[in-house]
XYZ file of N, CA and C in Angstrom:
849
model
N -19.005 -9.567 25.165
C -18.051 -9.564 23.917
C -16.833 -10.415 24.334
N -16.522 -11.467 23.346
C -15.348 -12.271 23.708
C -14.559 -12.492 22.452
N -13.530 -13.204 22.547
C -12.587 -13.373 21.349
C -13.133 -14.264 20.429
N -13.983 -15.257 20.748
C -14.699 -16.048 19.811
C -15.657 -15.224 18.906
N -16.431 -14.407 19.544
C -17.264 -13.576 18.875
C -16.515 -12.541 17.804
N -15.356 -12.133 18.327
C -14.589 -11.129 17.362
C -14.138 -11.975 16.151
N -13.569 -13.231 16.458
C -13.099 -14.023 15.237
C -14.261 -14.376 14.314
N -15.376 -14.634 14.866
C -16.559 -14.982 13.960
C -17.003 -13.688 13.146
N -17.085 -12.637 13.845
C -17.451 -11.350 13.162
C -16.439 -11.083 12.003
N -15.134 -11.097 12.353
C -14.094 -10.824 11.349
C -14.161 -11.790 10.192
N -14.251 -12.998 10.487
C -14.357 -13.921 9.419
C -15.637 -13.709 8.491
N -16.780 -13.458 9.044
C -17.941 -13.156 8.324
C -17.853 -11.864 7.504
N -17.289 -10.869 8.145
C -17.051 -9.688 7.368
C -16.041 -9.850 6.176
N -15.020 -10.589 6.318
C -14.290 -10.794 5.141
C -14.765 -11.740 4.089
N -15.575 -12.787 4.429
C -16.068 -13.710 3.457
C -17.568 -13.166 2.927
N -18.154 -12.232 3.719
C -19.492 -11.841 3.316
C -20.544 -12.817 3.402
N -20.348 -14.014 3.960
C -21.289 -15.006 4.175
C -21.179 -15.903 5.317
N -22.273 -16.135 6.075
C -22.359 -16.980 7.180
C -21.917 -18.375 6.911
N -22.248 -18.910 5.774
C -21.982 -20.394 5.502
C -20.428 -20.390 5.150
N -19.850 -19.489 4.405
C -18.409 -19.591 4.057
C -17.566 -19.476 5.394
N -18.045 -18.510 6.059
C -17.391 -18.258 7.508
C -17.510 -19.377 8.391
N -18.607 -20.050 8.474
C -18.636 -21.146 9.287
C -17.724 -22.348 8.906
N -17.497 -22.537 7.548
C -16.520 -23.492 7.269
C -15.071 -23.147 7.590
N -14.825 -21.772 7.520
C -13.447 -21.453 7.936
C -13.138 -21.568 9.483
N -14.216 -21.315 10.266
C -13.998 -21.282 11.665
C -14.461 -22.788 12.285
N -14.970 -23.546 11.469
C -15.343 -24.985 11.831
C -16.416 -24.890 12.886
N -17.398 -24.158 12.458
C -18.678 -24.026 13.237
C -19.979 -24.365 12.396
N -21.107 -24.584 13.015
C -22.296 -24.585 12.309
C -22.801 -23.176 12.114
N -23.432 -23.045 10.904
C -23.891 -21.590 10.520
C -24.836 -21.028 11.715
N -25.678 -21.786 12.256
C -26.589 -21.324 13.215
C -25.856 -20.785 14.479
N -24.726 -21.290 14.733
C -23.990 -20.854 15.887
C -23.317 -19.438 15.595
N -22.866 -19.352 14.298
C -22.391 -17.899 13.889
C -23.427 -17.016 13.958
N -24.695 -17.139 13.487
C -25.796 -16.233 13.506
C -26.042 -15.812 14.880
N -26.069 -16.894 15.693
C -26.501 -16.474 17.256
C -25.460 -15.633 17.824
N -24.084 -16.004 17.580
C -23.156 -15.317 18.337
C -22.998 -13.814 17.760
N -23.176 -13.606 16.498
C -22.999 -12.277 15.989
C -24.342 -11.390 16.504
N -25.462 -12.144 16.467
C -26.603 -11.220 17.071
C -26.363 -11.008 18.444
N -25.648 -11.692 19.235
C -25.254 -11.454 20.689
C -24.438 -10.188 20.702
N -23.573 -10.378 19.811
C -22.456 -9.222 19.758
C -23.218 -7.798 19.438
N -23.990 -7.983 18.331
C -24.769 -6.654 17.885
C -25.651 -6.104 19.145
N -26.177 -6.955 19.811
C -27.009 -6.621 20.988
C -26.075 -6.022 22.156
N -24.929 -6.626 22.314
C -24.031 -6.067 23.251
C -23.631 -4.790 22.824
N -23.268 -4.506 21.633
C -22.854 -3.265 21.208
C -23.945 -2.221 21.025
N -25.216 -2.669 20.696
C -26.345 -1.822 20.653
C -26.355 -1.193 19.142
N -25.746 -1.942 18.225
C -25.872 -1.345 16.811
C -25.875 -2.571 15.900
N -26.292 -2.375 14.727
C -26.293 -3.478 13.722
C -24.939 -3.311 12.961
N -24.205 -4.521 12.982
C -22.823 -4.543 12.348
C -23.025 -4.892 10.827
N -24.093 -5.485 10.365
C -24.279 -5.967 8.947
C -25.632 -5.363 8.549
N -25.622 -5.330 7.143
C -26.825 -5.138 6.497
C -27.088 -6.359 5.820
N -28.239 -6.970 6.058
C -28.774 -8.363 5.511
C -29.452 -8.258 4.195
N -28.924 -8.721 3.144
C -29.546 -8.568 1.712
C -29.400 -9.885 1.048
N -30.629 -10.514 0.726
C -30.701 -11.766 -0.028
C -29.685 -12.739 0.277
N -29.774 -13.068 1.655
C -28.874 -14.092 2.269
C -27.390 -13.769 2.190
N -27.064 -12.538 1.913
C -25.713 -12.062 1.947
C -25.627 -11.018 3.038
N -24.371 -10.810 3.526
C -24.216 -9.885 4.744
C -23.275 -8.726 4.113
N -23.640 -7.597 4.215
C -22.811 -6.357 3.905
C -22.466 -5.647 5.226
N -21.270 -5.208 5.457
C -20.924 -4.556 6.466
C -21.675 -3.117 6.619
N -22.360 -2.945 7.678
C -22.921 -1.588 7.899
C -21.876 -0.671 8.304
N -22.092 0.817 8.300
C -21.104 1.736 8.555
C -20.480 1.381 9.905
N -21.252 1.125 10.887
C -20.725 0.596 12.244
C -19.813 -0.586 12.149
N -20.257 -1.415 11.232
C -19.473 -2.729 11.100
C -18.044 -2.287 10.491
N -18.036 -1.487 9.638
C -16.610 -1.051 8.966
C -15.815 -0.624 10.091
N -16.349 0.263 11.035
C -15.508 0.922 12.030
C -15.022 -0.109 13.103
N -15.964 -1.087 13.320
C -15.762 -2.106 14.388
C -14.664 -3.042 13.828
N -14.738 -3.334 12.450
C -13.851 -4.473 12.006
C -12.419 -4.024 12.192
N -12.058 -2.754 12.057
C -10.824 -2.227 12.214
C -10.316 -2.659 13.620
N -11.143 -2.312 14.708
C -10.760 -2.613 16.150
C -10.628 -4.151 16.288
N -11.665 -4.937 15.756
C -11.649 -6.287 15.881
C -10.366 -7.007 15.346
N -9.933 -6.579 14.265
C -8.674 -7.078 13.702
C -7.451 -6.856 14.708
N -7.442 -5.465 15.028
C -6.401 -5.021 16.047
C -6.359 -5.941 17.218
N -7.465 -6.090 17.849
C -7.507 -6.908 19.025
C -6.949 -8.334 18.813
N -7.369 -9.021 17.709
C -6.970 -10.368 17.466
C -5.477 -10.416 17.263
N -4.986 -9.387 16.547
C -3.573 -9.385 16.229
C -2.801 -9.273 17.567
N -3.311 -8.393 18.456
C -2.567 -8.117 19.744
C -2.620 -9.495 20.589
N -3.817 -10.037 20.518
C -3.848 -11.456 21.286
C -2.922 -12.490 20.743
N -2.730 -12.546 19.324
C -1.713 -13.319 18.853
C -0.302 -13.067 19.141
N -0.047 -11.664 19.100
C 1.367 -11.205 19.612
C 1.570 -11.528 20.967
N 0.530 -11.402 21.951
C 0.869 -11.499 23.302
C 1.112 -13.062 23.530
N 0.405 -13.992 22.870
C 0.717 -15.326 22.928
C 2.141 -15.734 22.571
N 2.632 -15.110 21.469
C 3.958 -15.269 20.949
C 4.848 -14.768 22.156
N 4.717 -13.678 22.471
C 5.602 -13.143 23.511
C 5.760 -13.890 24.817
N 4.784 -14.267 25.277
C 4.801 -15.093 26.595
C 5.246 -16.505 26.360
N 5.210 -16.995 25.260
C 5.604 -18.373 24.826
C 7.086 -18.328 24.453
N 7.653 -17.045 24.329
C 8.968 -17.071 23.890
C 9.313 -17.415 22.441
N 8.335 -17.668 21.711
C 8.596 -18.166 20.402
C 9.074 -17.055 19.386
N 9.765 -17.512 18.380
C 10.239 -16.467 17.405
C 8.916 -15.940 16.757
N 8.994 -14.687 16.188
C 7.869 -14.111 15.556
C 7.183 -15.153 14.275
N 5.983 -15.171 14.256
C 5.365 -15.920 13.297
C 3.938 -15.320 12.987
N 3.240 -15.848 12.003
C 1.797 -15.289 11.697
C 1.980 -14.611 10.302
N 1.089 -13.631 10.087
C 0.995 -12.953 8.813
C 1.556 -11.656 8.835
N 2.248 -11.109 7.754
C 2.683 -9.828 7.698
C 2.404 -9.397 6.058
N 1.342 -8.663 5.902
C 0.868 -8.232 4.666
C 1.439 -6.861 4.353
N 2.378 -6.858 3.371
C 3.024 -5.566 2.927
C 2.550 -5.069 1.644
N 2.291 -3.653 1.540
C 2.098 -2.999 0.178
C 3.310 -2.225 -0.183
N 3.387 -1.909 -1.383
C 4.656 -1.220 -1.866
C 4.214 -0.606 -3.306
N 4.916 0.559 -3.462
C 5.059 1.108 -4.753
C 5.729 0.169 -5.708
N 5.284 0.078 -7.034
C 6.020 -0.769 -7.878
C 7.364 -0.559 -7.966
N 7.896 0.570 -8.111
C 9.330 0.891 -8.192
C 10.085 0.444 -6.975
N 9.521 0.617 -5.875
C 10.184 0.084 -4.605
C 10.333 -1.308 -4.621
N 9.086 -2.027 -4.950
C 9.111 -3.581 -4.940
C 10.199 -3.973 -5.912
N 10.238 -3.504 -7.002
C 11.136 -3.886 -8.094
C 12.603 -3.635 -7.915
N 12.959 -2.512 -7.223
C 14.339 -2.103 -7.184
C 14.888 -2.124 -5.764
N 14.078 -1.734 -4.719
C 14.682 -1.519 -3.405
C 14.684 -2.665 -2.510
N 13.617 -3.365 -2.483
C 13.350 -4.327 -1.358
C 13.447 -5.825 -1.698
N 13.840 -6.249 -3.009
C 13.994 -7.666 -3.131
C 14.933 -8.305 -2.244
N 16.147 -7.688 -1.919
C 17.138 -8.277 -1.049
C 16.568 -8.313 0.382
N 15.880 -7.245 0.814
C 15.321 -7.243 2.079
C 14.224 -8.321 2.287
N 13.523 -8.644 1.320
C 12.532 -9.691 1.420
C 13.208 -10.914 1.507
N 14.142 -11.200 0.666
C 14.905 -12.468 0.662
C 15.475 -12.730 2.076
N 16.201 -11.808 2.603
C 16.648 -11.895 3.997
C 15.649 -12.251 5.007
N 14.504 -11.500 4.910
C 13.514 -11.601 5.878
C 12.957 -13.031 5.856
N 12.772 -13.597 4.582
C 12.155 -15.007 4.544
C 13.001 -15.871 5.081
N 14.341 -15.792 4.802
C 15.287 -16.698 5.533
C 15.601 -16.563 6.872
N 15.462 -15.401 7.555
C 15.561 -15.213 9.035
C 14.331 -15.542 9.736
N 13.145 -15.225 9.081
C 11.868 -15.553 9.858
C 11.058 -16.428 9.112
N 11.303 -17.740 8.933
C 10.635 -18.632 8.142
C 9.096 -18.912 8.600
N 8.814 -18.528 9.916
C 7.586 -18.751 10.344
C 6.568 -17.704 10.078
N 7.182 -16.466 9.460
C 6.206 -15.478 9.272
C 5.798 -15.608 7.772
N 4.384 -15.583 7.438
C 3.938 -15.571 6.229
C 3.863 -14.157 5.536
N 4.678 -13.864 4.749
C 4.883 -12.611 4.198
C 4.037 -12.497 2.934
N 3.229 -11.489 2.551
C 2.584 -11.369 1.380
C 2.961 -9.895 0.845
N 3.082 -9.668 -0.465
C 3.384 -8.390 -0.983
C 2.382 -8.061 -2.139
N 1.872 -6.836 -2.005
C 1.055 -6.361 -3.185
C 1.576 -4.997 -3.606
N 1.457 -4.601 -4.833
C 1.940 -3.298 -5.317
C 0.794 -2.531 -5.981
N 1.082 -1.144 -5.905
C 0.051 -0.225 -6.324
C 0.443 1.286 -6.153
N -0.320 2.161 -6.542
C -0.127 3.623 -6.276
C -0.154 3.800 -4.784
N 0.580 4.953 -4.292
C 0.440 5.303 -2.908
C -0.884 5.418 -2.364
N -1.934 6.012 -3.112
C -3.235 6.194 -2.558
C -3.853 4.805 -2.077
N -3.665 3.888 -2.970
C -4.238 2.422 -2.707
C -3.535 1.767 -1.507
N -2.164 2.098 -1.371
C -1.486 1.543 -0.296
C -2.023 2.161 0.925
N -2.000 3.463 1.067
C -2.509 4.073 2.287
C -3.913 3.712 2.651
N -4.767 3.557 1.772
C -6.144 2.919 2.015
C -6.112 1.664 2.666
N -5.196 0.834 2.044
C -4.958 -0.630 2.658
C -4.456 -0.663 4.043
N -3.687 0.322 4.435
C -3.289 0.364 5.798
C -4.207 0.834 6.735
N -4.861 1.948 6.348
C -6.024 2.454 7.152
C -7.100 1.406 7.293
N -7.366 0.681 6.313
C -8.627 -0.191 6.476
C -8.124 -1.571 7.083
N -6.908 -1.655 7.392
C -6.357 -3.022 8.016
C -6.053 -4.169 7.246
N -6.159 -3.913 5.813
C -5.801 -4.867 4.784
C -4.212 -5.200 4.741
N -3.689 -4.163 5.046
C -2.097 -4.227 5.082
C -1.463 -3.790 6.314
N -0.494 -4.656 6.745
C 0.170 -4.355 8.074
C 0.934 -3.056 7.846
N 1.657 -2.805 6.677
C 2.456 -1.752 6.623
C 2.526 -1.563 4.894
N 3.050 -0.450 4.542
C 3.254 -0.114 3.166
C 4.287 0.889 2.858
N 5.024 0.664 1.683
C 5.900 1.625 1.320
C 5.303 2.630 0.296
N 5.363 3.999 0.712
C 4.552 4.877 -0.183
C 5.398 6.239 -0.282
N 5.083 7.034 -1.262
C 5.829 8.287 -1.368
C 5.372 9.091 -0.121
N 6.317 9.745 0.571
C 6.009 10.420 1.833
C 6.411 11.902 1.887
N 6.404 12.524 2.948
C 5.823 12.004 4.222
C 4.167 11.979 4.195
N 3.738 11.113 4.959
C 2.229 10.874 4.980
C 1.732 11.469 6.332
N 1.023 12.620 6.188
C 0.531 13.404 7.390
C -0.768 13.027 7.696
N -0.977 11.814 8.415
C -2.352 11.354 8.778
C -2.325 11.022 10.358
N -3.320 11.484 11.056
C -3.288 11.181 12.351
C -3.353 9.751 12.925
N -3.732 8.933 12.061
C -3.847 7.464 12.256
C -2.671 6.544 11.852
N -1.698 7.291 11.325
C -0.602 6.517 10.809
C 0.733 7.013 11.392
N 1.643 6.076 11.536
C 3.076 6.238 11.912
C 3.963 5.801 10.769
N 5.259 6.204 10.668
C 6.117 5.756 9.561
C 7.476 6.325 9.815
N 8.296 5.913 8.821
C 9.735 6.462 8.811
C 10.196 6.397 7.385
N 11.123 7.487 7.096
C 11.706 7.567 5.797
C 12.761 6.388 5.652
N 12.778 5.641 4.516
C 13.612 4.600 4.309
C 14.455 4.760 3.046
N 13.961 5.466 1.919
C 14.787 5.514 0.719
C 14.527 6.972 0.152
N 15.561 7.457 -0.671
C 15.483 8.684 -1.333
C 15.470 8.451 -2.739
N 14.570 8.880 -3.514
C 14.534 8.684 -5.011
C 14.655 9.852 -5.744
N 15.595 9.638 -6.711
C 15.911 10.939 -7.735
C 14.755 10.728 -8.924
N 13.991 11.727 -9.071
C 12.955 11.613 -10.136
C 13.470 12.213 -11.467
N 13.205 11.579 -12.370
C 13.808 12.085 -13.714
C 12.653 11.906 -14.760
N 12.634 12.851 -15.827
C 11.721 12.864 -16.858
C 12.305 12.078 -17.917
N 11.587 11.054 -18.380
C 11.936 10.088 -19.409
C 11.497 10.515 -20.638
N 12.400 10.654 -21.658
C 12.030 11.329 -22.943
C 12.694 10.362 -24.108
N 12.150 10.596 -25.374
C 12.922 9.865 -26.388
C 14.309 10.147 -26.402
N 15.039 9.124 -27.005
C 16.552 9.340 -26.869
C 17.156 10.625 -27.573
N 16.466 11.110 -28.570
C 17.008 12.322 -29.262
C 16.260 13.613 -28.902
N 15.559 13.734 -27.721
C 14.838 14.856 -27.228
C 15.903 15.920 -26.739
N 15.576 17.125 -26.913
C 16.246 18.201 -26.421
C 16.334 18.245 -24.859
N 17.219 18.815 -24.307
C 17.347 18.795 -22.887
C 15.980 19.419 -22.322
N 15.741 18.860 -21.182
C 14.530 19.444 -20.390
C 14.818 20.066 -19.038
N 14.695 21.280 -18.942
C 15.070 21.877 -17.636
C 13.804 22.615 -16.967
N 12.813 22.933 -17.900
C 11.702 23.654 -17.350
C 10.386 22.983 -18.157
N 9.269 23.073 -17.330
C 8.059 22.517 -17.867
C 7.599 23.309 -19.128
N 7.934 24.651 -19.200
C 7.476 25.249 -20.362
C 8.056 24.629 -21.756
N 9.237 24.061 -21.498
C 9.753 23.422 -22.793
C 8.999 22.339 -23.381
N 8.108 21.676 -22.450
C 7.431 20.454 -22.821
C 5.914 20.743 -22.682
N 5.519 22.095 -22.694
C 4.218 22.387 -22.541
C 3.310 21.696 -23.589
N 2.161 21.122 -23.087
C 1.403 20.267 -24.109
C 1.802 18.982 -24.465
N 2.918 18.473 -23.997
C 3.394 17.095 -24.397
C 2.395 16.080 -23.586
N 2.211 14.941 -24.302
C 1.547 13.889 -23.752
C 2.410 13.205 -22.631
N 1.749 12.687 -21.714
C 2.559 12.048 -20.559
C 1.921 10.636 -20.204
N 2.689 9.810 -19.829
C 2.359 8.474 -19.466
C 2.453 8.278 -17.998
N 1.541 7.757 -17.144
C 1.630 7.676 -15.812
C 0.642 6.693 -15.318
N 0.693 6.458 -14.012
C -0.303 5.533 -13.296
C -1.686 6.243 -13.066
N -2.636 5.704 -12.338
C -3.746 6.275 -12.107
C -3.770 7.487 -11.295
N -4.910 8.241 -11.107
C -4.844 9.653 -10.566
C -4.395 9.628 -9.115
N -4.573 8.503 -8.362
C -4.117 8.349 -6.982
C -2.579 7.989 -6.897
N -1.704 8.125 -7.911
C -0.510 7.945 -7.859
C 0.228 8.969 -7.396
N 1.138 9.172 -6.399
C 1.745 10.403 -5.820
C 2.787 10.833 -6.915
N 3.433 10.023 -7.639
C 4.397 10.513 -8.736
C 3.694 11.158 -9.737
N 2.553 10.704 -10.187
C 1.824 11.460 -11.211
C 1.364 12.708 -10.847
N 0.995 12.970 -9.484
C 0.502 14.282 -8.953
C 1.742 15.212 -8.798
N 2.947 14.524 -8.431
C 4.175 15.361 -8.385
C 4.555 15.896 -9.791
N 4.285 14.983 -10.898
C 4.508 15.403 -12.271
C 3.716 16.651 -12.750
N 2.359 16.408 -12.542
C 1.521 17.399 -12.815
C 1.624 18.644 -12.074
N 2.051 18.640 -10.791
C 2.408 19.906 -10.012
C 3.527 20.622 -10.568
N 4.551 19.822 -11.020
C 5.769 20.448 -11.675
C 5.253 21.459 -12.942
N 4.625 20.569 -13.699
C 3.898 21.387 -14.928
C 3.142 22.699 -14.313
N 2.389 22.655 -13.493
C 1.504 23.827 -13.104
C 2.253 24.832 -12.369
N 3.313 24.493 -11.619
C 4.112 25.368 -10.996
C 4.912 26.320 -11.914
N 5.297 25.631 -13.133
C 5.953 26.385 -14.180
C 4.995 27.048 -15.184
N 3.688 26.985 -14.808
C 2.716 27.594 -15.729
C 2.609 27.022 -16.994
N 2.720 25.732 -16.982
C 2.579 24.841 -18.224
C 1.533 23.814 -18.146
N 1.034 23.243 -19.009
C 0.020 22.194 -18.952
C 0.382 21.100 -19.773
N 0.213 19.801 -19.149
C 0.577 18.627 -19.881
C -0.418 18.384 -20.925
N -0.158 17.622 -21.909
C -1.248 17.318 -22.897
C -2.032 16.194 -22.327
N -2.329 15.271 -23.165
C -3.137 14.219 -22.759
C -2.444 13.095 -21.844
N -3.112 12.783 -20.753
C -2.404 11.894 -19.715
C -2.918 10.414 -19.998
N -2.073 9.608 -20.452
C -2.284 8.253 -20.802
C -2.054 7.311 -19.514
N -3.116 6.792 -18.906
C -2.977 5.859 -17.844
C -2.368 4.510 -18.154
N -1.197 4.032 -17.510
C -0.641 2.727 -17.740
C -0.753 2.019 -16.511
N -0.305 0.662 -16.661
C -0.426 -0.161 -15.568
C 1.011 -0.708 -15.134
N 2.029 -0.230 -15.931
C 3.451 -0.583 -15.525
C 4.476 0.309 -16.066
N 5.635 0.420 -15.452
C 6.755 1.334 -15.982
C 7.279 0.836 -17.270
N 7.147 -0.509 -17.478
C 7.724 -1.065 -18.741
C 6.683 -0.519 -19.973
N 5.447 -0.482 -19.584
C 4.580 0.116 -20.798
C 4.774 1.610 -20.866
N 5.098 2.375 -19.935
C 5.386 3.720 -20.030
C 6.740 3.879 -20.899
N 7.707 3.062 -20.514
C 8.976 3.308 -21.172
C 8.808 2.919 -22.788
N 8.091 1.979 -22.956
C 7.916 1.456 -24.338
C 7.331 2.646 -25.153
N 6.269 3.388 -24.639
C 5.517 4.400 -25.355
C 6.598 5.583 -25.410
N 7.441 5.850 -24.382
C 8.305 6.900 -24.633
C 9.372 6.573 -25.670
N 9.897 5.462 -25.701
C 10.822 5.084 -26.638
C 10.411 5.098 -28.102
N 9.032 4.949 -28.249
C 8.426 4.970 -29.558
C 8.116 6.437 -29.929
N 8.351 7.393 -29.067
C 8.252 8.847 -29.296
C 6.853 9.289 -29.090
N 6.067 8.644 -28.166
C 4.661 9.072 -28.099
C 4.444 10.127 -26.903
N 5.538 10.240 -26.152
C 5.276 11.341 -24.996
C 6.470 11.240 -24.049
N 6.022 11.703 -22.752
C 7.051 11.592 -21.685
C 6.474 10.747 -20.463
N 7.391 10.487 -19.563
C 6.889 9.970 -18.365
C 7.981 10.343 -17.297
N 7.529 10.244 -16.024
C 8.152 10.450 -14.793
C 8.459 9.350 -14.010
N 9.707 8.888 -13.590
C 10.002 7.749 -12.785
C 11.199 7.917 -11.992
N 11.549 7.079 -10.936
C 12.610 7.130 -10.185
C 13.813 6.556 -11.152
N 14.924 7.289 -11.061
C 16.077 6.879 -11.781
C 16.335 5.426 -11.671
N 16.299 4.921 -10.362
C 16.723 3.640 -10.058
C 15.805 2.719 -10.754
N 14.554 2.994 -10.968
C 13.653 2.142 -11.696
C 13.901 2.186 -13.164
N 14.151 3.274 -13.808
C 14.509 3.502 -15.248
C 15.648 2.486 -15.472
N 16.758 2.672 -14.624
C 17.976 2.030 -14.982
C 18.029 0.569 -14.761
N 16.936 0.141 -14.071
C 16.865 -1.417 -13.863
C 16.094 -2.157 -15.068
N 15.434 -1.390 -15.980
C 14.753 -1.931 -17.066
C 15.543 -2.096 -18.316
N 15.185 -3.260 -19.034
C 15.877 -3.434 -20.460
C 15.315 -2.228 -21.349
N 16.111 -1.720 -22.182
C 15.828 -0.766 -23.086
C 15.864 0.646 -22.631
N 16.341 0.863 -21.414
C 16.462 2.186 -20.911
C 17.379 3.125 -21.587
N 18.417 2.391 -22.356
C 19.437 3.106 -22.995
C 18.721 3.710 -24.283
N 17.542 3.324 -24.532
C 16.915 3.947 -25.879
C 16.196 5.085 -25.462
N 16.241 5.676 -24.244
C 15.587 6.807 -23.871
C 16.614 7.763 -23.212
N 16.224 9.066 -23.135
C 16.983 10.042 -22.357
C 16.282 10.291 -20.949
N 17.144 10.739 -19.940
C 16.507 11.051 -18.741
C 17.011 12.254 -18.334
N 16.094 13.229 -17.894
C 16.422 14.541 -17.381
C 15.885 14.609 -16.065
N 16.928 15.075 -15.073
C 16.311 15.282 -13.683
C 15.474 16.547 -13.525
N 14.517 16.438 -12.649
C 13.690 17.543 -12.387
C 14.520 18.715 -11.637
N 14.083 19.828 -11.663
C 14.828 21.039 -10.957
C 14.988 20.633 -9.532
N 16.005 21.289 -8.830
C 16.515 20.921 -7.468
C 15.372 20.860 -6.533
N 14.414 21.712 -6.508
C 13.070 21.747 -5.561
C 12.186 20.479 -5.770
N 12.337 19.874 -6.890
C 11.341 18.869 -7.175
C 12.061 17.470 -7.474
N 13.399 17.470 -7.387
C 14.132 16.379 -7.886
C 14.089 15.175 -6.986
N 13.945 15.329 -5.751
C 14.097 14.083 -4.863
C 12.786 13.921 -4.068
N 12.440 12.652 -3.900
C 11.193 12.322 -3.142
C 11.619 11.067 -2.097
N 11.183 11.186 -0.831
C 11.493 10.030 0.015
C 10.332 9.011 -0.024
N 10.736 7.829 0.012
C 9.905 6.655 0.310
C 9.819 6.311 1.593
N 8.541 6.181 2.201
C 8.316 5.895 3.600
C 7.657 4.706 3.694
N 8.014 3.956 4.986
C 7.076 2.703 5.355
C 6.228 3.329 6.344
N 4.895 2.965 6.091
C 3.850 3.366 7.152
C 3.118 2.296 7.565
N 2.568 2.618 8.862
C 1.665 1.579 9.491
C 0.652 2.293 10.362
N -0.351 1.570 10.870
C -1.382 2.182 11.718
C -0.790 2.488 13.155
N -1.012 3.596 13.570
C -0.533 4.131 14.876
C -1.038 3.150 15.975
N -0.052 2.667 16.718
C -0.405 1.760 17.738
C -0.509 0.408 17.299
N -0.167 0.027 16.054
C -0.442 -1.413 15.604
C 0.924 -1.960 15.009
N 2.055 -1.598 15.661
C 3.385 -2.219 15.206
C 3.452 -3.595 15.939
N 3.201 -4.542 14.970
C 3.314 -6.056 15.569
C 4.800 -6.427 15.661
N 4.975 -7.509 16.215
C 6.367 -8.289 16.293
C 6.859 -8.630 14.969
N 5.905 -9.030 14.043
C 6.420 -9.259 12.598
C 6.909 -8.091 11.919
N 6.121 -6.933 12.217
C 6.509 -5.548 11.490
C 7.776 -5.076 12.156
N 7.861 -5.311 13.414
C 9.266 -4.714 14.139
C 10.316 -5.725 13.597
N 10.163 -6.728 13.268
C 11.281 -7.593 12.610
C 11.646 -7.131 11.294
N 10.694 -6.762 10.518
C 10.966 -6.322 9.212
C 11.660 -4.918 9.233
N 11.088 -4.078 10.092
C 11.711 -2.651 10.178
C 13.180 -2.842 10.640
N 13.478 -3.857 11.524
C 14.799 -3.997 11.848
C 15.665 -4.277 10.762
N 15.333 -5.008 9.794
C 16.185 -5.211 8.655
C 16.392 -3.943 7.790
N 15.296 -3.101 7.762
C 15.518 -1.922 7.026
C 16.518 -0.943 7.763
N 16.436 -0.961 9.064
C 17.244 -0.018 9.796
C 18.711 -0.530 9.882
């Protein structure tokens, strides 16, 4: 096993095609085919399932891809350390939509100015998607609702969010879920931690939400609430950042439910120089 084999394997896994991978690594397809077969023979397992001239990762291939990426990242980091160069390369971040919109724009701007050689990418989505992205190696780190108790992850708390129920502007005060039993709510998909928090608050108070309408953005949620179609839960910082927030009322959850911490998480043992530079700005 050598680094060239790992690079070839990783590229084929990401493209799903020997020909596409060959173009990316500037090799002939037959060379990639031979080297990957040698790698499989060395490991004693099939890394790919071959179907109709396409390659799909086998279960062993999925596991091996995680380690292959880590090895290649560590080699790149070692080269940078011994050369004395400033951090460079890729940093793929994931984030909750609210965190991306309100908390980190200034941090991202400062990071880009201070580390121009690092190629920073940002994707947003629910906590569940972000955690999967970090575990699968698609993301270097992600901002999620925490704490995250997973043996393969490390992290630190970076922000505290006050969670508020957003209701139509003339809605009566909301202190208990029983007061809005059966109300329709607007939320992200089921793997959104904020949605689970909202549903848990209802159930803890022996109440049940009405129909749950899945939305793709906080702006869509707010528009539905303003129209009188139901309720939503979101961080106060997110609500106050949006045009039209004055057309809705906001009621904080009870003390035991009111605050949630946002964590930055990464794979245990996979803190790169790029990520360390980013964490330095957060701290």
